[in-house]
Each structure stands twice: as C-alpha cells, then as structure tokens.
XYZ file of C-alpha atoms in Angstrom:
570
model
C 0.000 0.000 0.000
C 1.344 3.397 -0.983
C -0.224 6.779 -1.466
C 2.301 7.572 -4.198
C 1.294 4.782 -6.597
C -0.163 5.815 -9.951
C -3.537 4.221 -10.513
C -5.006 3.606 -13.956
C -8.410 5.205 -14.587
C -11.341 3.041 -13.536
C -13.550 1.660 -16.262
C -16.734 0.094 -14.965
C -17.928 -2.777 -17.192
C -21.348 -2.107 -18.699
C -22.818 -5.247 -17.155
C -21.853 -4.132 -13.643
C -23.305 -0.661 -14.185
C -26.514 -2.269 -15.479
C -26.773 -4.412 -12.347
C -26.357 -1.380 -10.118
C -28.679 0.778 -12.222
C -31.426 -1.814 -11.798
C -31.126 -1.251 -8.029
C -29.201 -4.438 -7.265
C -25.598 -5.433 -7.728
C -23.739 -8.738 -7.599
C -20.735 -9.427 -5.394
C -18.563 -8.504 -8.403
C -20.276 -5.120 -8.744
C -19.894 -4.332 -5.041
C -16.248 -5.465 -5.136
C -15.635 -3.075 -8.041
C -17.111 -0.202 -6.027
C -14.915 -1.109 -3.075
C -11.789 -1.072 -5.264
C -12.782 2.370 -6.470
C -13.275 3.508 -2.872
C -9.794 2.219 -2.028
C -8.263 4.324 -4.790
C -10.231 7.369 -3.642
C -9.048 6.919 -0.057
C -5.425 6.726 -1.104
C -5.780 9.965 -3.050
C -7.496 11.675 -0.110
C -4.903 10.310 2.291
C -2.102 11.714 0.146
C -3.794 15.117 0.252
C -4.212 14.850 4.023
C -0.561 13.872 4.583
C 0.531 17.002 2.731
C -1.402 19.053 5.306
C -0.202 17.044 8.322
C 3.484 17.363 7.411
C 3.379 21.046 8.395
C 1.156 20.631 11.482
C 2.835 21.460 14.829
C 2.393 18.458 17.125
C 3.739 17.006 20.390
C 3.264 13.553 18.853
C 5.408 11.493 16.511
C 5.388 13.312 13.143
C 2.875 12.082 10.578
C 5.675 11.104 8.178
C 7.093 8.626 10.722
C 3.651 7.151 11.492
C 3.102 6.754 7.747
C 6.475 4.991 7.409
C 5.464 2.493 10.121
C 2.146 1.909 8.333
C 3.819 1.313 4.966
C 6.400 -1.037 6.481
C 3.600 -3.119 7.996
C 1.703 -3.117 4.699
C 4.720 -4.470 2.842
C 5.035 -7.339 5.315
C 1.323 -8.119 5.863
C -0.699 -6.442 3.122
C -4.065 -8.122 3.757
C -4.777 -6.915 7.327
C -3.487 -3.434 6.502
C -5.810 -3.333 3.487
C -8.688 -4.135 5.861
C -7.624 -1.224 8.049
C -7.522 1.125 5.054
C -10.953 0.002 3.844
C -12.632 0.065 7.269
C -15.580 2.497 7.296
C -14.168 4.364 10.296
C -10.861 4.961 8.461
C -12.724 6.627 5.611
C -14.638 8.680 8.172
C -11.404 9.843 9.815
C -9.695 10.793 6.536
C -12.630 12.905 5.347
C -13.252 14.418 8.769
C -9.599 15.474 8.935
C -9.766 17.070 5.487
C -12.770 19.053 6.672
C -10.827 20.017 9.810
C -7.807 21.335 7.933
C -10.123 23.281 5.611
C -12.014 24.781 8.530
C -15.423 23.204 7.818
C -15.549 20.856 10.827
C -14.674 21.050 14.518
C -13.438 18.631 17.147
C -10.667 18.064 19.682
C -7.309 19.819 19.129
C -6.207 19.198 15.565
C -2.906 17.601 16.568
C -4.817 15.041 18.660
C -7.121 14.087 15.788
C -4.148 13.905 13.443
C -2.602 11.471 15.948
C -5.159 8.869 14.892
C -2.747 8.104 12.050
C -0.388 6.819 14.745
C -3.140 4.549 16.097
C -3.664 3.149 12.581
C 0.082 2.582 12.284
C 0.172 0.747 15.631
C -2.659 -1.565 14.560
C -0.861 -2.286 11.298
C 2.404 -2.932 13.146
C 0.728 -5.386 15.522
C -0.775 -7.311 12.621
C 2.550 -7.442 10.805
C 4.655 -8.202 13.883
C 6.949 -5.247 13.222
C 8.558 -3.030 15.856
C 7.567 0.600 16.338
C 7.600 3.327 18.965
C 5.166 6.210 18.554
C 3.985 9.089 20.708
C 0.186 9.039 20.523
C -2.781 10.958 21.972
C -4.523 9.535 25.051
C -7.956 10.670 26.198
C -8.279 9.976 29.924
C -5.883 7.082 29.416
C -7.743 5.597 26.443
C -6.053 4.639 23.170
C -8.381 3.215 20.488
C -6.635 0.872 18.056
C -8.585 0.683 14.761
C -9.662 -2.839 13.888
C -8.453 -4.253 17.212
C -10.066 -2.543 20.210
C -8.981 -0.084 22.882
C -6.333 0.166 25.598
C -7.364 1.780 28.898
C -4.620 2.830 31.299
C -5.745 2.530 34.941
C -5.473 5.646 37.128
C -4.443 7.745 34.141
C -4.507 11.523 33.903
C -7.931 12.857 32.930
C -8.356 14.703 29.659
C -6.055 14.861 26.685
C -2.438 13.759 27.168
C 0.526 12.371 25.236
C 1.449 8.724 25.715
C 4.059 6.411 24.248
C 3.188 3.128 22.546
C 5.657 0.389 21.624
C 4.995 -2.693 19.500
C 7.049 -5.803 18.889
C 6.179 -9.401 18.103
C 2.440 -8.715 18.459
C 2.851 -7.205 21.929
C 1.793 -3.651 22.763
C 3.007 -1.520 25.663
C 1.418 1.869 26.366
C 2.739 4.355 28.900
C 1.058 7.610 29.900
C 0.883 10.179 32.678
C -0.822 9.056 35.886
C -3.730 10.787 37.521
C -1.681 12.005 40.502
C 2.049 11.495 40.004
C 4.375 9.479 37.829
C 3.205 7.365 34.939
C 1.050 4.307 34.324
C 1.771 1.442 31.978
C -0.104 -1.416 30.336
C 1.179 -4.344 28.264
C -1.235 -6.488 26.264
C -1.512 -8.766 23.230
C -4.325 -7.259 21.124
C -4.294 -9.952 18.439
C -5.654 -12.495 20.939
C -8.888 -10.419 20.833
C -9.714 -11.402 24.443
C -10.501 -8.989 27.256
C -7.901 -8.942 30.003
C -8.579 -10.919 33.176
C -8.392 -7.827 35.364
C -11.205 -6.291 33.329
C -10.861 -2.907 31.730
C -7.294 -2.351 30.525
C -7.901 -4.064 27.150
C -11.275 -3.997 25.362
C -11.257 -6.080 22.168
C -13.179 -5.205 19.038
C -16.685 -6.670 18.992
C -17.798 -8.587 15.929
C -20.973 -10.205 14.638
C -20.756 -13.571 12.899
C -23.007 -15.590 10.647
C -22.519 -18.934 8.943
C -24.517 -19.286 5.756
C -26.872 -22.180 4.986
C -24.167 -23.931 2.972
C -21.901 -24.160 6.017
C -19.139 -22.157 4.354
C -16.697 -19.766 5.962
C -18.415 -17.591 8.563
C -19.164 -13.970 7.735
C -17.725 -11.483 10.235
C -19.040 -7.924 10.547
C -17.564 -5.386 12.954
C -19.892 -4.189 15.726
C -18.126 -0.883 16.245
C -18.613 0.733 19.657
C -15.086 2.078 20.282
C -13.537 3.799 17.248
C -13.739 7.599 17.623
C -14.559 7.977 13.893
C -17.421 5.493 13.737
C -19.930 8.378 13.567
C -20.881 10.051 10.283
C -18.602 13.035 10.885
C -17.850 14.187 14.415
C -15.331 12.682 16.803
C -17.271 10.359 19.124
C -16.208 9.000 22.549
C -16.303 5.209 22.990
C -19.668 3.804 24.132
C -18.964 0.202 25.132
C -21.986 -2.056 24.868
C -23.064 -4.093 27.856
C -22.427 -7.794 27.332
C -26.156 -8.526 27.206
C -26.673 -5.825 24.585
C -23.808 -7.195 22.487
C -25.331 -10.683 22.664
C -28.698 -9.281 21.607
C -27.044 -7.662 18.587
C -25.504 -11.049 17.721
C -28.870 -12.807 18.021
C -30.650 -10.249 15.853
C -27.868 -10.105 13.273
C -27.792 -13.884 12.972
C -31.548 -13.961 12.368
C -31.382 -10.999 9.956
C -28.583 -12.677 7.984
C -30.688 -15.837 7.666
C -33.585 -13.742 6.384
C -31.301 -12.227 3.740
C -29.810 -15.593 2.773
C -32.727 -16.610 0.527
C -31.130 -18.041 -2.632
C -31.725 -16.398 -5.958
C -30.270 -14.187 -8.655
C -28.706 -10.982 -7.264
C -31.106 -8.088 -7.565
C -32.627 -5.187 -5.658
C -33.154 -6.171 -2.036
C -30.718 -9.091 -2.161
C -27.832 -8.468 0.231
C -25.005 -10.806 1.094
C -24.072 -9.978 4.728
C -20.428 -10.275 3.659
C -20.857 -6.958 1.805
C -21.369 -5.144 5.133
C -18.186 -3.898 6.764
C -19.365 -2.444 10.081
C -22.497 -1.767 12.117
C -22.369 1.092 14.607
C -24.883 0.697 17.455
C -26.458 4.081 18.098
C -28.219 5.554 21.082
C -28.257 2.636 23.512
C -25.641 0.507 25.270
C -27.899 -1.854 27.265
C -30.958 -4.041 26.695
C -33.082 -1.776 28.893
C -35.397 -0.038 28.119
C -36.959 -2.350 25.510
C -36.196 -1.327 21.908
C -38.873 -0.231 19.405
C -40.255 -2.848 17.001
C -38.747 -1.163 13.947
C -35.607 0.882 13.312
C -36.273 4.485 14.291
C -32.873 5.848 13.260
C -30.322 4.593 10.754
C -27.763 6.420 8.653
C -24.688 5.952 6.497
C -22.061 8.164 4.898
C -20.364 8.253 1.536
C -17.085 8.563 3.436
C -17.575 5.175 5.142
C -18.344 2.584 2.472
C -20.054 -0.499 3.895
C -20.645 1.061 7.316
C -23.999 1.894 8.858
C -25.225 3.462 12.057
C -28.356 1.778 13.470
C -30.554 2.014 16.545
C -31.179 -1.618 17.433
C -34.796 -2.678 16.919
C -36.617 -5.543 18.594
C -37.182 -7.331 15.280
C -34.667 -9.182 13.111
C -36.907 -8.462 10.111
C -36.608 -4.716 10.771
C -32.826 -5.046 11.078
C -32.611 -7.000 7.814
C -34.633 -4.312 6.017
C -32.314 -1.616 7.379
C -29.178 -3.501 6.289
C -30.578 -3.517 2.747
C -31.529 0.175 2.963
C -28.153 1.398 4.199
C -26.088 -0.748 1.842
C -28.048 0.809 -1.017
C -26.877 4.224 0.210
C -23.261 3.000 0.289
C -23.480 1.699 -3.281
C -24.987 4.906 -4.622
C -22.444 7.052 -2.756
C -19.646 5.053 -4.371
C -21.258 5.527 -7.792
C -21.447 9.279 -7.142
C -17.697 9.219 -6.489
C -17.196 7.679 -9.940
C -19.770 9.502 -12.079
C -21.451 12.920 -12.045
C -25.055 11.688 -11.889
C -26.887 15.000 -11.570
C -26.516 18.758 -11.404
C -27.837 19.686 -7.984
C -28.215 23.272 -6.801
C -28.934 21.799 -3.319
C -32.266 23.644 -3.138
C -34.617 21.643 -0.908
C -37.772 21.808 -2.990
C -38.723 18.217 -3.860
C -41.264 15.865 -2.305
C -39.730 12.638 -1.004
C -42.458 10.124 -0.072
C -40.496 8.804 2.921
C -39.566 12.193 4.417
C -41.525 14.892 6.197
C -39.336 17.713 4.850
C -38.511 18.895 1.296
C -35.349 17.386 -0.179
C -32.677 18.384 -2.661
C -32.137 16.256 -5.767
C -29.187 14.284 -4.375
C -31.229 13.352 -1.327
C -34.145 12.360 -3.538
C -31.871 10.170 -5.667
C -30.484 8.503 -2.540
C -33.996 7.859 -1.280
C -35.184 6.447 -4.600
C -32.203 4.094 -4.793
C -32.485 2.967 -1.163
C -36.237 2.379 -1.245
C -36.061 0.508 -4.543
C -33.853 -1.928 -2.666
C -36.311 -1.962 0.227
C -39.172 -2.695 -2.181
C -37.165 -5.636 -3.516
C -36.576 -6.834 0.038
C -40.324 -6.937 0.738
C -40.980 -8.528 -2.660
C -38.724 -11.402 -1.610
C -40.527 -11.658 1.726
C -43.881 -11.807 -0.070
C -42.647 -14.586 -2.335
C -41.050 -16.576 0.461
C -43.304 -16.204 3.523
C -42.873 -19.524 5.305
C -42.395 -21.166 8.679
C -44.478 -20.831 11.814
C -48.216 -21.280 12.159
C -50.604 -20.567 9.311
C -51.792 -17.360 11.013
C -48.181 -16.165 11.371
C -47.457 -16.864 7.712
C -50.586 -14.986 6.680
C -49.611 -12.007 8.839
C -46.071 -12.001 7.429
C -47.395 -12.184 3.859
C -49.859 -9.345 4.470
C -47.148 -7.102 5.907
C -44.763 -7.925 3.061
C -47.463 -7.240 0.469
C -48.235 -3.853 2.007
C -44.639 -2.671 2.161
C -43.822 -4.012 -1.298
C -46.817 -2.167 -2.737
C -46.044 1.025 -0.795
C -42.310 1.233 -1.457
C -42.571 0.426 -5.190
C -45.209 3.155 -5.577
C -43.232 5.725 -3.585
C -39.962 4.923 -5.330
C -41.549 5.192 -8.775
C -42.944 8.621 -7.864
C -39.477 9.821 -6.863
C -37.966 8.333 -10.032
C -40.505 10.245 -12.129
C -39.513 13.469 -10.367
C -35.849 12.785 -11.092
C -36.450 11.931 -14.750
C -38.471 15.118 -15.332
C -36.134 17.410 -13.379
C -33.893 18.145 -16.376
C -30.843 17.868 -14.102
C -29.629 14.301 -14.688
C -26.370 13.688 -16.513
C -26.069 10.985 -19.172
C -24.933 8.495 -16.546
C -27.571 9.731 -14.107
C -30.358 9.255 -16.628
C -29.094 5.741 -17.389
C -29.100 4.914 -13.680
C -32.549 6.347 -12.950
C -33.990 4.786 -16.114
C -32.715 1.439 -14.848
C -34.595 1.988 -11.588
C -37.704 2.936 -13.568
C -37.577 -0.324 -15.541
C -37.262 -2.351 -12.355
C -40.135 -0.531 -10.655
C -42.386 -0.595 -13.729
C -41.998 -4.361 -13.854
C -42.841 -4.660 -10.181
C -45.887 -2.410 -10.497
C -47.371 -4.980 -12.874
C -46.968 -7.765 -10.330
C -50.148 -8.740 -8.445
C -50.530 -7.832 -4.775
C -53.509 -8.811 -2.573
C -56.219 -6.190 -2.955
C -56.527 -5.243 0.731
C -52.779 -4.648 1.137
C -52.605 -2.753 -2.159
C -55.484 -0.495 -1.123
C -53.913 0.314 2.253
C -50.585 1.061 0.561
C -52.184 3.461 -1.914
C -54.128 5.117 0.913
C -51.012 5.487 3.085
C -49.084 6.994 0.166
C -51.892 9.498 -0.503
C -52.101 10.402 3.187
C -48.370 11.082 3.393
C -48.264 13.313 0.328
C -51.405 15.196 1.394
C -50.157 15.853 4.920
C -46.710 16.805 3.565
C -48.256 19.497 1.370
C -50.548 20.759 4.138
C -47.616 21.145 6.531
C -44.993 22.397 4.093
C -46.472 24.236 1.101
C -47.491 27.886 1.393
C -51.041 28.157 -0.022
C -50.728 31.924 -0.448
C -48.024 31.647 -3.131
C -48.769 30.454 -6.656
C -46.491 27.539 -7.549
C -43.734 28.713 -9.918
C -42.137 26.503 -12.554
C -39.265 25.448 -10.289
C -41.524 24.017 -7.559
C -43.633 25.126 -4.608
C -42.782 27.789 -2.047
C -42.815 26.667 1.537
C -44.465 27.897 4.690
C -42.151 29.966 6.921
C -43.661 28.304 10.022
C -43.214 24.690 8.888
C -41.764 22.234 11.416
C -40.976 18.536 11.502
C -43.908 16.209 12.117
C -44.281 12.537 13.006
C -45.235 10.158 10.203
C -47.371 7.739 12.219
C -49.367 6.285 9.348
C -46.761 4.477 7.238
C -46.318 1.698 9.812
C -49.835 1.930 11.259
C -51.406 0.997 7.906
C -49.268 -2.133 7.503
C -51.964 -4.332 9.079
C -55.737 -4.222 8.683
C -57.330 -3.303 12.064
C -59.639 -6.021 13.367
C -61.760 -3.741 15.569
C -61.260 -0.177 14.273
C -62.006 2.690 16.615
C -60.196 5.799 15.377
C -60.702 7.552 12.064
C -57.321 6.288 10.796
C -58.171 2.727 11.793
C -61.494 2.859 9.947
C -59.700 4.172 6.858
C -57.082 1.405 7.115
C -59.890 -1.143 7.487
C -61.469 0.069 4.250
C -64.445 1.910 5.778
C -63.914 5.369 4.307
C -67.419 6.553 5.236
C -66.918 5.876 8.944
C -63.464 7.467 8.740
C -64.814 10.577 7.016
C -67.485 11.010 9.679
C -64.916 10.805 12.500
C -62.434 13.143 10.788
C -65.211 15.709 10.263
C -66.236 15.518 13.903
C -62.703 16.157 15.109
C -62.090 18.905 12.545
C -65.071 20.866 13.880
C -62.837 21.983 16.743
C -59.783 22.721 14.576
C -60.629 22.912 10.839
C -57.010 23.307 9.692
C -55.300 20.565 11.747
C -53.042 18.951 9.075
C -53.168 15.330 10.232
C -56.945 15.266 10.447
C -57.436 17.348 7.321
C -55.224 14.983 5.312
C -57.323 12.072 6.501
C -60.568 13.862 5.596
C -59.335 14.692 2.084
C -58.148 11.151 1.356
C -61.297 9.543 2.796
C -63.401 11.897 0.661
C -61.357 10.955 -2.403
C -61.930 7.246 -1.724
C -65.688 7.775 -1.555
C -65.949 10.179 -4.471
C -62.987 9.776 -6.868
C -64.086 12.540 -9.204
C -62.494 15.673 -10.634
C -63.197 17.749 -7.505
C -61.437 15.359 -5.168
C -58.540 14.858 -7.609
C -58.097 18.630 -7.478
C -58.078 18.505 -3.667
C -55.456 15.754 -3.662
C -53.263 17.711 -6.095
C -53.322 20.970 -4.075
C -54.669 20.120 -0.600
C -53.005 23.203 0.898
C -55.627 25.352 -0.827
C -58.365 23.785 1.313
C -57.936 26.092 4.320
C -60.054 25.891 6.388
C -62.187 22.814 5.750
C -65.666 23.720 4.512
C -68.567 22.318 6.482
C -70.427 19.314 5.132
C-alpha cells in the first residue's frame, strides 16, 4: 500500500453498471465499487498527509507514522488493506480534510491527526513489526482501529501524550498518571480477548453468521469504540453491555438468515459479507426495551459499507435496514465515480419517505435505497414460510403492504428525477434502470386489501406533507412550490400503522385502514369541527373523501390540498 502509486483510470464494465442501475448489484459489482473507494481513499490520504506534514504536534510526526504503516503493509498487506478500507478509516480521513479546511470542529487538531499513529500501531501489531510512537490519550484511552482499545488505569484525565511500543504482536502503552508518575499497560491485542483484570484491554466486537451452505463464517464489525465510527464528528467510545452485544448477535444472525434466501442478485438481495461495520447508536444496554422497527439509521459516503443503526426488537426490521443502508453505500460510491446529476442543493422536492422537502441528491439517494427496500419486501412476499398458518398470513400481508407502498413511492421519486432536467447521461441511465425495475414490479399482483392500504397510506403522506410544508398563499412557480415559513418537523405515524388491517377499528385512521372510508370521514369531520385546519386530520378527511368520491373535484383537492384552508362544512 502506498499513497504515491499511480492508478489507472477506472472503467466500470457495462454489465456491472446495469446491475447497479437496476437497483441491485452482484458481489462482483460491489467489489468493483470497493476497489474504487480504495483508490479514492489513497488519493485523499495523500492530500491529508501534505497538510499534516506542516502541522505542529507534540506527537510522533505524521511522516514517521506513515512509514510504520507502509512497512507493515509491505510485510502483511491483507490486514493493513482491511484497516484502510474500514468504514471508520474513511470517516477519519474525510473528517480530517474538513478540519484542515475549517469546515468541521473537534478536539485539538494535533490530537485528531494522531489517529494516524493509532492506525500505524494496529498495522504494526498485525505485521509483527517493531515501532515506537507518541500518541494521543484521552483519559488514558487509546483506540486501536480494527483491534479494540487500551485503557490505562489511574491515568490523567483529559487529553495527554502517551508512548506506545509494538514488537512481536505485543503492545506496551505508557502515559501520565492521575496524581504522580506514569502508568503502563502491556497487552496482546491480536488475541482479541478482554484482560482478566477487566478494563485495561477492550477487544473489538464482531458479529458472525454462517450461511446455509456451512461455508466460511461472515464477520461484521460491531463498532462501539472507534472515535470515527460516527458520520462526521469525533465520538467517545460507548462500550456495549455484554447482554446488549449478545442481543445484537442474536438479531444479526436472524437478519442474515432472512437475507440468505437463494436467488439471482437483484434489488433487495444483500449478502451480509458486503457489510463492513455496524455502529450501534443511542443505547448501550438491553433496557429499556427497543422499538419494534428501526427508528434511526444512517450511512455516509465517506464510510463505504458502514452503517449506524438504533437496534430494533425485530430481526426483520434489522434486515430491512441492512438492505436500505447498503443501497446508500453503493450509490455514494457511484457518485464518487460519475457525475449523476446537477444539484443546486435547493430543498424543494417531495420525497415520499420524508416529512421535509429534499434536494435532488437526497431524492436520488432515497429512490435508490427504497427501490432496494421494495425488492426486500418482494422477496418476503414470495417466500413467507415457517411458523403457524396465522403467522405466515400475517407475514405475507405485511410484506405485500410494504412491497406495494415502497414500489409506488420509489416510482414517484424516479418520475420526479427523470423530469427534473438535471440528470447527466450516466444519471439518466441509472434512474432509467430503476424505472424499468419498478415498472416491472408495479405490474406484479398484490392482494387487494394490502394494495389499497398502501395506496391510501401513500396518498395520506403526500397530502399531509403538502398541508404542513407548502405555502397556499403563493402560486407555484415553474421550479416548484414555495414553503411555509412556520413549517416544522412532524411525526409520520401512518406508514407503519397501515401495515396491518385493524380487526376492531375505533379511530378515524383505523377505519380508513380497514377500508371503511365513510366511517373514517365522519370521525375526521367531527374532530375537525374543533380545529378545521389541523393537518393530520385534514389529510385524513381529504383522502377519505377521495376514496368515496374519486371525481375531478377530489382529484383537485389531492393535487393541491393546501388550498383547502379551512375545511368547509359538510
């Protein structure tokens, strides 16, 4: 590995681009994207090293840390390649470039630059080389990328300079003590076991899965220690409780089995081996109980194959999120290779899965991710099996609803992209590929009840979005609507609520989900009498009215619901 090597231009084979444009991507296509990301990281790292060479620091100079890293790479290239390609490494490189350009903040710059020394130490341990580096310690902690974290007992609080020595796979770290003198720890990180005393060495957590064929197990990092595991900012370690780590393993194993359904690679088909790291977000213990579905997940173009997820209670929800976030990683890598659109970053577009207006890049990301999600639910609909008959029927109904909803929403976003006039040649080829996939799926039969609820939920979301966001006092210009100055975020409670048909409906929404639009309309009208412009209720009233009377008047209301202020009586 060297940042000075001259790389030939990448040429993506047409067949691989076609796979990705359809919303899927074989292992070969994903491997191509990862090779491209490797080349990009080396170029960015070379740029970063040029900045770090002139940075005043109390640590070992960046040039020496880089020499140690290169020496290890020459002796043991494979583990050092894994370090380079780790999502957190990409996050650190790009965060540091933003730091040196003044567009990001964090701890003292010399301390963040010292993470290069931590990478070099990890590489040295893997290669068995000898090195001595002065490195940053935070309250006695030294994270080692891809290995874990050293914690010096009774160390000085706050930021300090320590010395780390490697040799023969052994690591010794010395740093200032909390009162006087210094403290020292020696460990063997490659054994990946926690120390008997508890606390001085915390090994990297991983998730494993053995496929149905009994082949080599898949290992995915469960990253709770690396300071650059977040999407941008420096993040302190948040060690998971043992019970929480075991729960992640249980859910991941079940999610991987869900994704292991055999078939031709396509949208929604994810090999768990394509995932590089999962970052648990927002909780470190099994208490309180998690929500049934993923409330927060995210990924970054800087961290290919990595994803930040709030653990849900359901393996099915986790599997869906793994598909969703890997789609984002694939598209981000494509955007690094091709200019797909000309985006002025104006947030003016409706995204059917968001409550706020989006810019074109965000809309493209959403369309690509949710095409994959639609494919995921399509597979679930085709393969609902196991358990009691009632459980299979419930699983099939849920899969049918989400397949119908996500294909409809994704196709709407694709139409917006295709008519925007801002796609490049490559961008139009990509989005046209998505359109072909979705058009084929829209012709596939879905049980009537699930299809009706999906169409109703989609109409409710768009109607409420316009009521809450679009300014009715301004005529819509050619470049899109103008938005209310008082708009705020709002909870989308209907997308998941409409997934199942209510058995004993009570509320207006439940009657609408059950297919009784007349009862729903009556209840919405009663509640609106007290507040005629309440957006959630008004959206429900408009959609229920459209179900009962699908004529020109109601089509006009659905197109511009924001003009219906306040609701007329009757």
